Amino acid sequence: MTTPSLDPTHPSDAAARGCPMRSAAADGVRPLYGAEAESQPYALYEQLRAEHGEVAPVRLYGDEPAWLVLGHRENLEVMRSRLFSSDSRNWNAIQNGTLAPESPLRPITAWQPLVALTDGTEHSRLREAVTDSLGRVNKHRMRRYIIRYAAQLIDEFAGKGRADLVADFARKLPALVIAQQLGIPEADALSVGSAVSDMISGGDAALAGNDLVIKTVDELVRSRKQQPGEDLASWLLAHPQGLTEEEVRQHLRLLLVGALEPTANLIANTLRMVLTDSRFRGNLSGGQMTLPDALEQVLWDHPPLAVVPTRWATDDTDIGGTRIAAGDMVMLGLAAGNVDPAIRPDSARPVHGNRSHLAFGAGSHECPGQDLGRAIAETGIDLLLERVPDLTLSVDDEHLQVVGTWMSRRLTGLPVVFKPRQQETPPVLVQQPAPERVQRVAAVPAGAGTRSWRFWRR
């Protein structure tokens, strides 16, 4: 393994490289999109911070103006203040009709009756249904499924002595587990996961991916209306808040998109750090770094979403010393806030046990499914490193590719080699019957997923 070279996507390397952003418009306002901005986002954040302070003007597709919040404290202020709405109907570009019909911002910002795009009593109604349904998930049963699916995926490549931990593990495991929790048939899980990935990445496959997700959710709602089960789809349909079928479909789609991509990226980025980052190698070999510590470090350095463009000022106000007009878009800069020098003067220093990052938001719109993503990542990685402790990156770290947009970034591959192993014989089967129907049998390898990273070694 090699020591990572300077990485423009890593917060500790942006300043060292210097900022290459030279594409500001004539008025000095820089675009947040395009090859230059998207290839070196942390360099752009530092340039904007130096030029404007904790809130910076930027331009989006179609030359749409917006504000990007860079400060950690200022991001929290926007998340928690009633002066900033999640309802895009407050946006002056919508009210004035200046947003182009073909604008790529429309799919992201178009208002829908979703918990993420509503405020007040309507938001409270929808969030109660979502959080109550998530609260009914049996954590012990879910963990058994995580271990079962992780073991199956590991067995598929264990005998080969090589794997791509992104394609073969990080992207598949969340799809299998989350599909099971929603009520989607296991046979459809991986195809739905691929469809969600296509939607996020954009391109020619995005529309087809969206169509498949919509079709899957429609079939799921019809099925659970006729035969309810012990899953999120059934619980949302039956919730006392009385969600319409369309509201249930939209929230199931939101849960799919909001859970799959961030969890896959969390797993992939954590595994990359294990294999390449000297901070972790030293601590892990000494047995001092726990897996939860490592996950939190990734959430600080590589939050699943870098920018959240769903806040609009409801009145003229000040934030971070900057005057914001009513109707302006105010974007949450989660990645920028996580490297705010005011709270992290040394971004290369580990942040053991510190959960004050912005990765899952805060306030009334804080991500309600964050524990689900953490559980999948922690249990899955734990089992992988226990079963295959001699994982070694098969290429230099600088050859790994990261792609993305102004909103998020993803690792495209993580090729590794290791000593081939035989498939493990399935151990005792643990049955977990539901109150109304028998769940599928979940295979649990003896002792799996019970140790921390004490076992990890080079």
Short mmCIF file of C-alpha atoms in Angstrom, two decimals:
data_model
loop_
_atom_site.label_atom_id
_atom_site.label_comp_id
_atom_site.label_asym_id
_atom_site.label_seq_id
_atom_site.Cartn_x
_atom_site.Cartn_y
_atom_site.Cartn_z
CA MET A 1 0.00 0.00 0.00
CA THR A 2 1.12 3.55 -0.67
CA THR A 3 0.72 6.76 1.23
CA PRO A 4 -2.07 8.77 -0.45
CA SER A 5 -0.96 11.55 -2.71
CA LEU A 6 -2.56 14.96 -2.49
CA ASP A 7 -6.23 14.53 -3.30
CA PRO A 8 -8.21 17.62 -4.39
CA THR A 9 -11.39 15.99 -3.07
CA HIS A 10 -9.94 15.68 0.43
CA PRO A 11 -10.29 18.69 2.76
CA SER A 12 -6.75 18.53 4.08
CA ASP A 13 -5.28 18.69 0.57
CA ALA A 14 -7.22 21.56 -0.99
CA ALA A 15 -5.15 24.32 0.55
CA ALA A 16 -1.89 22.51 -0.18
CA ARG A 17 -2.65 22.43 -3.88
CA GLY A 18 -3.70 26.03 -4.10
CA CYS A 19 -6.97 26.99 -5.69
CA PRO A 20 -7.30 26.68 -9.47
CA MET A 21 -10.73 28.27 -9.66
CA ARG A 22 -10.50 31.00 -12.23
CA SER A 23 -13.90 30.80 -13.87
CA ALA A 24 -15.71 33.55 -11.97
CA ALA A 25 -18.20 35.57 -13.95
CA ALA A 26 -17.60 39.23 -14.71
CA ASP A 27 -19.31 40.19 -11.45
CA GLY A 28 -16.94 37.92 -9.52
CA VAL A 29 -19.58 35.29 -8.72
CA ARG A 30 -18.24 31.79 -9.23
CA PRO A 31 -20.19 28.84 -10.66
CA LEU A 32 -20.75 25.87 -8.35
CA TYR A 33 -21.02 23.47 -11.29
CA GLY A 34 -18.79 22.45 -14.18
CA ALA A 35 -15.61 20.43 -14.51
CA GLU A 36 -13.39 22.88 -12.66
CA ALA A 37 -15.63 23.29 -9.63
CA GLU A 38 -16.63 19.64 -9.43
CA SER A 39 -13.10 18.25 -9.73
CA GLN A 40 -11.73 20.27 -6.80
CA PRO A 41 -14.67 21.22 -4.58
CA TYR A 42 -12.71 21.77 -1.37
CA ALA A 43 -10.36 24.15 -3.14
CA LEU A 44 -13.41 26.07 -4.34
CA TYR A 45 -14.88 26.19 -0.83
CA GLU A 46 -11.67 27.68 0.57
CA GLN A 47 -11.48 30.21 -2.24
CA LEU A 48 -15.08 31.28 -1.60
CA ARG A 49 -14.42 31.47 2.13
CA ALA A 50 -11.40 33.68 1.57
CA GLU A 51 -13.33 35.98 -0.77
CA HIS A 52 -16.70 36.23 0.97
CA GLY A 53 -16.57 34.80 4.49
CA GLU A 54 -19.03 32.21 5.77
CA VAL A 55 -21.74 32.82 3.13
CA ALA A 56 -20.82 33.17 -0.53
CA PRO A 57 -22.75 34.06 -3.70
CA VAL A 58 -22.56 31.39 -6.40
CA ARG A 59 -24.23 30.58 -9.69
CA LEU A 60 -26.04 27.39 -10.64
CA TYR A 61 -27.12 25.93 -13.97
CA GLY A 62 -28.80 28.50 -16.19
CA ASP A 63 -26.92 31.28 -14.39
CA GLU A 64 -29.34 31.04 -11.46
CA PRO A 65 -28.02 32.94 -8.42
CA ALA A 66 -27.83 31.31 -5.00
CA TRP A 67 -26.04 31.56 -1.67
CA LEU A 68 -23.74 28.79 -0.43
CA VAL A 69 -23.34 28.59 3.36
CA LEU A 70 -19.74 27.67 4.20
CA GLY A 71 -19.59 28.09 7.98
CA HIS A 72 -20.44 25.29 10.40
CA ARG A 73 -22.33 27.57 12.79
CA GLU A 74 -24.09 29.36 9.94
CA ASN A 75 -25.25 26.05 8.43
CA LEU A 76 -26.78 25.07 11.77
CA GLU A 77 -28.45 28.47 12.00
CA VAL A 78 -30.11 28.02 8.60
CA MET A 79 -31.17 24.44 9.42
CA ARG A 80 -32.80 25.48 12.69
CA SER A 81 -34.29 28.86 11.79
CA ARG A 82 -37.90 29.37 10.71
CA LEU A 83 -36.66 32.15 8.45
CA PHE A 84 -35.52 29.51 5.94
CA SER A 85 -38.11 27.25 4.35
CA SER A 86 -37.79 23.88 2.60
CA ASP A 87 -40.75 24.72 0.37
CA SER A 88 -39.46 25.69 -3.08
CA ARG A 89 -42.63 27.67 -3.78
CA ASN A 90 -40.90 30.42 -1.75
CA TRP A 91 -38.12 30.65 -4.36
CA ASN A 92 -38.15 33.91 -6.31
CA ALA A 93 -37.13 32.02 -9.47
CA ILE A 94 -40.40 30.07 -9.20
CA GLN A 95 -42.53 33.02 -8.19
CA ASN A 96 -41.12 35.21 -10.98
CA GLY A 97 -41.17 32.46 -13.60
CA THR A 98 -37.48 32.90 -14.43
CA LEU A 99 -36.47 29.26 -13.95
CA ALA A 100 -36.22 27.67 -17.39
CA PRO A 101 -38.61 24.75 -18.02
CA GLU A 102 -35.67 22.55 -19.02
CA SER A 103 -33.50 23.56 -16.06
CA PRO A 104 -31.72 20.60 -14.42
CA LEU A 105 -32.55 22.25 -11.09
CA ARG A 106 -36.25 21.43 -11.48
CA PRO A 107 -36.06 17.69 -10.64
CA ILE A 108 -34.18 18.57 -7.46
CA THR A 109 -36.26 21.52 -6.33
CA ALA A 110 -39.76 20.91 -7.74
CA TRP A 111 -42.23 20.96 -4.86
CA GLN A 112 -43.85 17.69 -3.85
CA PRO A 113 -45.78 16.63 -0.72
CA LEU A 114 -42.63 15.15 0.79
CA VAL A 115 -41.23 15.41 4.29
CA ALA A 116 -38.05 16.93 2.79
CA LEU A 117 -39.93 19.72 0.96
CA THR A 118 -42.58 20.80 3.44
CA ASP A 119 -42.73 22.91 6.59
CA GLY A 120 -44.98 23.45 9.56
CA THR A 121 -47.94 21.19 10.31
CA GLU A 122 -47.73 19.35 6.97
CA HIS A 123 -44.08 18.55 7.59
CA SER A 124 -44.90 17.38 11.13
CA ARG A 125 -47.63 15.08 9.81
CA LEU A 126 -45.40 13.47 7.19
CA ARG A 127 -42.35 13.25 9.43
CA GLU A 128 -44.34 11.54 12.17
CA ALA A 129 -45.40 8.84 9.71
CA VAL A 130 -41.83 8.35 8.48
CA THR A 131 -40.15 8.34 11.90
CA ASP A 132 -42.80 6.12 13.48
CA SER A 133 -42.43 3.60 10.65
CA LEU A 134 -38.64 3.64 10.87
CA GLY A 135 -38.97 3.22 14.63
CA ARG A 136 -40.82 -0.06 14.12
CA VAL A 137 -37.85 -1.65 12.37
CA ASN A 138 -36.60 -4.55 14.50
CA LYS A 139 -32.92 -3.70 14.88
CA HIS A 140 -31.89 -7.22 15.90
CA ARG A 141 -33.68 -8.77 12.94
CA MET A 142 -32.23 -6.15 10.58
CA ARG A 143 -28.73 -6.89 11.84
CA ARG A 144 -29.25 -10.56 11.03
CA TYR A 145 -30.15 -9.61 7.48
CA ILE A 146 -27.10 -7.34 7.18
CA ILE A 147 -24.85 -10.20 8.28
CA ARG A 148 -26.59 -12.69 6.02
CA TYR A 149 -26.31 -10.52 2.91
CA ALA A 150 -22.76 -9.40 3.70
CA ALA A 151 -21.70 -13.04 4.10
CA GLN A 152 -23.31 -13.95 0.79
CA LEU A 153 -21.54 -11.12 -1.03
CA ILE A 154 -18.18 -12.01 0.52
CA ASP A 155 -18.62 -15.67 -0.46
CA GLU A 156 -19.16 -14.61 -4.08
CA PHE A 157 -15.61 -13.22 -4.37
CA ALA A 158 -13.71 -14.86 -1.50
CA GLY A 159 -12.40 -17.71 -3.64
CA LYS A 160 -11.11 -15.40 -6.40
CA GLY A 161 -8.49 -13.55 -4.38
CA ARG A 162 -9.60 -10.24 -5.88
CA ALA A 163 -12.64 -7.98 -5.85
CA ASP A 164 -13.88 -4.48 -6.48
CA LEU A 165 -15.20 -3.47 -3.08
CA VAL A 166 -17.40 -0.77 -4.58
CA ALA A 167 -19.18 -2.86 -7.22
CA ASP A 168 -19.04 -6.19 -5.37
CA PHE A 169 -19.84 -5.01 -1.85
CA ALA A 170 -20.47 -1.33 -1.08
CA ARG A 171 -23.22 -0.83 -3.66
CA LYS A 172 -24.89 -4.22 -3.27
CA LEU A 173 -25.16 -4.54 0.50
CA PRO A 174 -27.34 -1.44 1.11
CA ALA A 175 -29.59 -2.40 -1.81
CA LEU A 176 -30.26 -5.86 -0.39
CA VAL A 177 -30.86 -4.70 3.18
CA ILE A 178 -32.93 -1.61 2.44
CA ALA A 179 -35.08 -3.43 -0.12
CA GLN A 180 -35.85 -6.05 2.53
CA GLN A 181 -36.84 -3.37 5.05
CA LEU A 182 -39.11 -1.64 2.54
CA GLY A 183 -40.78 -4.88 1.46
CA ILE A 184 -39.27 -5.11 -2.05
CA PRO A 185 -38.70 -8.74 -3.12
CA GLU A 186 -35.12 -9.90 -2.68
CA ALA A 187 -34.92 -10.90 -6.35
CA ASP A 188 -35.49 -7.27 -7.36
CA ALA A 189 -33.17 -5.62 -4.85
CA LEU A 190 -29.97 -5.37 -6.90
CA SER A 191 -31.73 -4.16 -10.05
CA VAL A 192 -33.50 -1.46 -8.04
CA GLY A 193 -30.18 -0.52 -6.44
CA SER A 194 -28.60 -0.12 -9.88
CA ALA A 195 -31.56 1.98 -11.02
CA VAL A 196 -31.14 4.35 -8.07
CA SER A 197 -27.44 4.64 -8.84
CA ASP A 198 -28.27 5.53 -12.45
CA MET A 199 -30.71 8.19 -11.25
CA ILE A 200 -28.10 9.83 -9.04
CA SER A 201 -25.31 9.72 -11.60
CA GLY A 202 -27.39 11.22 -14.40
CA GLY A 203 -26.70 10.54 -18.07
CA ASP A 204 -28.58 8.40 -20.54
CA ALA A 205 -29.59 5.78 -17.97
CA ALA A 206 -31.09 8.24 -15.47
CA LEU A 207 -34.60 8.32 -16.92
CA ALA A 208 -34.75 4.54 -17.32
CA GLY A 209 -33.55 4.15 -13.73
CA ASN A 210 -36.23 6.52 -12.49
CA ASP A 211 -38.89 4.62 -14.44
CA LEU A 212 -37.82 1.32 -12.85
CA VAL A 213 -37.87 2.81 -9.35
CA ILE A 214 -41.35 4.26 -9.90
CA LYS A 215 -42.61 0.93 -11.28
CA THR A 216 -41.17 -0.97 -8.34
CA VAL A 217 -42.69 1.38 -5.79
CA ASP A 218 -46.09 1.28 -7.53
CA GLU A 219 -46.10 -2.52 -7.46
CA LEU A 220 -45.02 -2.53 -3.83
CA VAL A 221 -47.86 -0.23 -2.74
CA ARG A 222 -50.44 -2.31 -4.62
CA SER A 223 -49.09 -5.50 -3.10
CA ARG A 224 -49.02 -4.20 0.47
CA LYS A 225 -52.54 -2.78 0.22
CA GLN A 226 -53.79 -6.28 -0.53
CA GLN A 227 -51.44 -8.15 1.82
CA PRO A 228 -49.75 -6.04 4.51
CA GLY A 229 -46.48 -7.28 5.94
CA GLU A 230 -43.90 -6.33 8.52
CA ASP A 231 -42.17 -3.67 6.41
CA LEU A 232 -41.97 0.07 5.91
CA ALA A 233 -44.38 0.13 2.97
CA SER A 234 -47.11 -1.54 5.03
CA TRP A 235 -46.50 0.67 8.06
CA LEU A 236 -46.66 3.87 6.02
CA LEU A 237 -49.93 2.77 4.41
CA ALA A 238 -51.47 1.98 7.79
CA HIS A 239 -50.15 4.97 9.73
CA PRO A 240 -52.77 6.97 11.67
CA GLN A 241 -51.71 10.18 9.91
CA GLY A 242 -53.53 8.84 6.87
CA LEU A 243 -51.01 9.27 4.07
CA THR A 244 -52.49 9.00 0.60
CA GLU A 245 -51.22 6.27 -1.69
CA GLU A 246 -49.34 8.89 -3.69
CA GLU A 247 -47.69 10.22 -0.53
CA VAL A 248 -46.65 6.69 0.42
CA ARG A 249 -45.21 6.08 -3.06
CA GLN A 250 -43.26 9.32 -2.99
CA HIS A 251 -41.85 8.63 0.47
CA LEU A 252 -40.84 5.08 -0.43
CA ARG A 253 -39.02 6.50 -3.45
CA LEU A 254 -37.41 9.12 -1.19
CA LEU A 255 -36.32 6.43 1.29
CA LEU A 256 -34.77 4.41 -1.53
CA VAL A 257 -32.83 7.29 -3.04
CA GLY A 258 -31.97 8.87 0.31
CA ALA A 259 -30.69 5.63 1.85
CA LEU A 260 -29.00 3.67 -0.93
CA GLU A 261 -26.54 6.15 -2.40
CA PRO A 262 -25.34 7.72 0.89
CA THR A 263 -24.87 4.33 2.56
CA ALA A 264 -22.99 2.91 -0.43
CA ASN A 265 -20.70 5.95 -0.42
CA LEU A 266 -20.18 5.68 3.34
CA ILE A 267 -19.09 2.05 3.02
CA ALA A 268 -16.84 2.72 0.02
CA ASN A 269 -15.13 5.77 1.54
CA THR A 270 -14.58 4.04 4.87
CA LEU A 271 -12.97 1.05 3.17
CA ARG A 272 -10.79 3.38 1.12
CA MET A 273 -9.57 5.06 4.30
CA VAL A 274 -8.79 1.71 5.90
CA LEU A 275 -6.68 0.71 2.92
CA THR A 276 -4.89 3.98 2.20
CA ASP A 277 -4.91 6.48 5.05
CA SER A 278 -1.88 6.40 7.34
CA ARG A 279 -3.89 7.95 10.18
CA PHE A 280 -6.06 4.84 10.29
CA ARG A 281 -3.37 2.26 9.59
CA GLY A 282 -1.37 3.40 12.59
CA ASN A 283 -4.28 3.47 14.96
CA LEU A 284 -5.87 0.26 13.73
CA SER A 285 -2.67 -1.74 14.06
CA GLY A 286 -2.49 -0.57 17.67
CA GLY A 287 -6.10 -1.49 18.34
CA GLN A 288 -7.16 2.04 19.34
CA MET A 289 -9.47 2.97 16.46
CA THR A 290 -13.01 1.57 16.58
CA LEU A 291 -15.18 1.18 13.55
CA PRO A 292 -17.71 3.79 14.76
CA ASP A 293 -14.79 6.26 15.07
CA ALA A 294 -13.78 5.57 11.49
CA LEU A 295 -17.32 6.01 10.19
CA GLU A 296 -17.63 9.37 11.93
CA GLN A 297 -14.31 10.47 10.41
CA VAL A 298 -15.65 9.67 6.94
CA LEU A 299 -18.86 11.56 7.69
CA TRP A 300 -16.72 14.59 8.58
CA ASP A 301 -14.38 14.35 5.58
CA HIS A 302 -16.71 12.94 2.91
CA PRO A 303 -20.38 13.60 3.79
CA PRO A 304 -22.74 11.67 1.47
CA LEU A 305 -24.18 14.96 0.23
CA ALA A 306 -21.82 17.90 -0.16
CA VAL A 307 -24.53 20.49 -0.86
CA VAL A 308 -28.26 20.50 -0.09
CA PRO A 309 -30.07 23.03 -2.33
CA THR A 310 -33.45 23.02 -0.56
CA ARG A 311 -33.68 26.13 1.62
CA TRP A 312 -35.24 29.46 0.71
CA ALA A 313 -35.37 32.66 2.73
CA THR A 314 -38.92 33.59 3.77
CA ASP A 315 -37.98 37.16 4.70
CA ASP A 316 -35.08 39.57 4.40
CA THR A 317 -32.47 38.51 6.94
CA ASP A 318 -28.77 38.36 7.78
CA ILE A 319 -26.68 35.22 8.00
CA GLY A 320 -22.96 35.27 8.72
CA GLY A 321 -22.89 39.02 8.16
CA THR A 322 -24.41 38.65 4.67
CA ARG A 323 -27.74 40.20 3.70
CA ILE A 324 -30.15 37.64 2.27
CA ALA A 325 -33.31 38.74 0.46
CA ALA A 326 -36.66 37.04 0.78
CA GLY A 327 -37.04 34.36 -1.90
CA ASP A 328 -33.30 33.72 -2.32
CA MET A 329 -32.04 30.15 -2.49
CA VAL A 330 -29.74 29.43 0.46
CA MET A 331 -27.86 26.16 0.04
CA LEU A 332 -26.49 24.13 2.91
CA GLY A 333 -22.77 23.55 2.37
CA LEU A 334 -22.37 20.38 4.42
CA ALA A 335 -18.90 19.47 3.15
CA ALA A 336 -17.66 23.07 3.46
CA GLY A 337 -19.09 23.42 6.97
CA ASN A 338 -17.38 20.22 8.06
CA VAL A 339 -13.97 21.75 7.30
CA ASP A 340 -14.72 25.20 8.71
CA PRO A 341 -11.42 26.35 10.30
CA ALA A 342 -13.42 27.82 13.17
CA ILE A 343 -14.22 24.31 14.41
CA ARG A 344 -11.48 22.26 12.66
CA PRO A 345 -8.28 24.29 12.47
CA ASP A 346 -6.45 21.07 11.51
CA SER A 347 -8.68 19.00 9.22
CA ALA A 348 -6.10 16.18 9.14
CA ARG A 349 -6.53 15.56 12.86
CA PRO A 350 -8.87 12.63 13.73
CA VAL A 351 -12.18 13.53 15.37
CA HIS A 352 -12.74 10.45 17.54
CA GLY A 353 -16.22 10.26 19.03
CA ASN A 354 -17.28 13.65 17.66
CA ARG A 355 -20.71 13.54 16.01
CA SER A 356 -21.17 17.28 15.52
CA HIS A 357 -20.61 17.02 11.76
CA LEU A 358 -23.30 18.20 9.34
CA ALA A 359 -23.59 15.00 7.28
CA PHE A 360 -27.15 14.23 8.43
CA GLY A 361 -28.36 17.78 8.89
CA ALA A 362 -29.96 19.20 12.02
CA GLY A 363 -33.20 20.67 13.23
CA SER A 364 -36.62 19.52 12.09
CA HIS A 365 -35.24 18.15 8.81
CA GLU A 366 -32.44 16.06 10.33
CA CYS A 367 -32.15 12.75 8.46
CA PRO A 368 -34.53 10.29 10.18
CA GLY A 369 -32.82 7.21 8.71
CA GLN A 370 -29.23 7.89 9.72
CA ASP A 371 -29.06 4.99 12.20
CA LEU A 372 -30.09 2.58 9.44
CA GLY A 373 -27.19 3.66 7.24
CA ARG A 374 -24.70 3.51 10.11
CA ALA A 375 -25.85 -0.01 11.06
CA ILE A 376 -25.47 -1.34 7.51
CA ALA A 377 -22.02 0.21 7.08
CA GLU A 378 -20.67 -0.77 10.50
CA THR A 379 -21.93 -4.36 10.54
CA GLY A 380 -21.06 -5.02 6.90
CA ILE A 381 -17.52 -3.63 7.09
CA ASP A 382 -16.93 -5.40 10.40
CA LEU A 383 -17.76 -8.77 8.87
CA LEU A 384 -15.75 -8.08 5.70
CA LEU A 385 -12.58 -7.23 7.61
CA GLU A 386 -13.04 -10.22 9.88
CA ARG A 387 -13.47 -12.62 6.99
CA VAL A 388 -10.80 -11.05 4.75
CA PRO A 389 -8.29 -9.25 7.02
CA ASP A 390 -5.49 -9.19 4.42
CA LEU A 391 -7.21 -6.86 1.93
CA THR A 392 -4.69 -4.83 -0.06
CA LEU A 393 -5.41 -2.16 -2.64
CA SER A 394 -4.27 -3.43 -6.04
CA VAL A 395 -3.62 0.03 -7.52
CA ASP A 396 -2.04 3.19 -6.16
CA ASP A 397 -4.50 5.39 -4.32
CA GLU A 398 -4.01 8.26 -6.79
CA HIS A 399 -5.37 6.01 -9.55
CA LEU A 400 -8.73 5.63 -7.85
CA GLN A 401 -11.41 7.69 -9.57
CA VAL A 402 -13.96 9.92 -7.91
CA VAL A 403 -16.82 11.32 -9.98
CA GLY A 404 -19.74 13.49 -9.04
CA THR A 405 -21.59 16.74 -9.31
CA TRP A 406 -21.83 19.90 -7.28
CA MET A 407 -24.14 18.00 -4.86
CA SER A 408 -22.32 14.72 -4.23
CA ARG A 409 -19.31 12.60 -5.14
CA ARG A 410 -18.74 8.88 -5.43
CA LEU A 411 -15.79 6.51 -5.61
CA THR A 412 -16.11 4.53 -8.85
CA GLY A 413 -14.03 1.51 -7.83
CA LEU A 414 -11.87 0.03 -5.07
CA PRO A 415 -9.93 -2.95 -6.50
CA VAL A 416 -8.29 -5.19 -3.89
CA VAL A 417 -6.36 -8.46 -3.74
CA PHE A 418 -6.09 -10.98 -0.91
CA LYS A 419 -5.39 -14.65 -0.26
CA PRO A 420 -8.25 -16.71 -1.78
CA ARG A 421 -10.55 -18.37 0.73
CA GLN A 422 -13.08 -21.12 0.52
CA GLN A 423 -16.73 -20.27 0.90
CA GLU A 424 -17.76 -20.64 4.51
CA THR A 425 -20.24 -23.39 5.32
CA PRO A 426 -23.54 -21.81 6.37
CA PRO A 427 -23.90 -22.23 10.13
CA VAL A 428 -27.02 -22.56 12.26
CA LEU A 429 -30.03 -20.82 10.77
CA VAL A 430 -31.84 -18.31 12.92
CA GLN A 431 -35.56 -17.99 12.32
CA GLN A 432 -37.31 -14.78 13.26
CA PRO A 433 -41.08 -15.10 12.72
CA ALA A 434 -43.12 -11.96 12.35
CA PRO A 435 -46.46 -11.60 14.16
CA GLU A 436 -48.53 -12.27 11.04
CA ARG A 437 -46.21 -14.16 8.73
CA VAL A 438 -42.92 -16.04 8.86
CA GLN A 439 -39.92 -14.03 7.75
CA ARG A 440 -37.25 -15.51 5.52
CA VAL A 441 -34.61 -17.48 7.33
CA ALA A 442 -31.46 -15.44 7.97
CA ALA A 443 -28.12 -17.19 8.09
CA VAL A 444 -25.83 -15.81 10.78
CA PRO A 445 -22.17 -16.88 10.71
CA ALA A 446 -21.03 -17.81 14.18
CA GLY A 447 -19.34 -14.87 15.89
CA ALA A 448 -19.87 -12.64 12.86
CA GLY A 449 -19.97 -8.91 13.30
CA THR A 450 -19.21 -9.00 17.03
CA ARG A 451 -15.68 -7.63 17.12
CA SER A 452 -14.38 -4.12 16.61
CA TRP A 453 -11.31 -3.33 14.53
CA ARG A 454 -9.01 -4.97 17.09
CA PHE A 455 -8.84 -7.91 14.69
CA TRP A 456 -7.81 -5.80 11.70
CA ARG A 457 -4.17 -6.19 10.73
CA ARG A 458 -2.02 -5.59 7.70
#
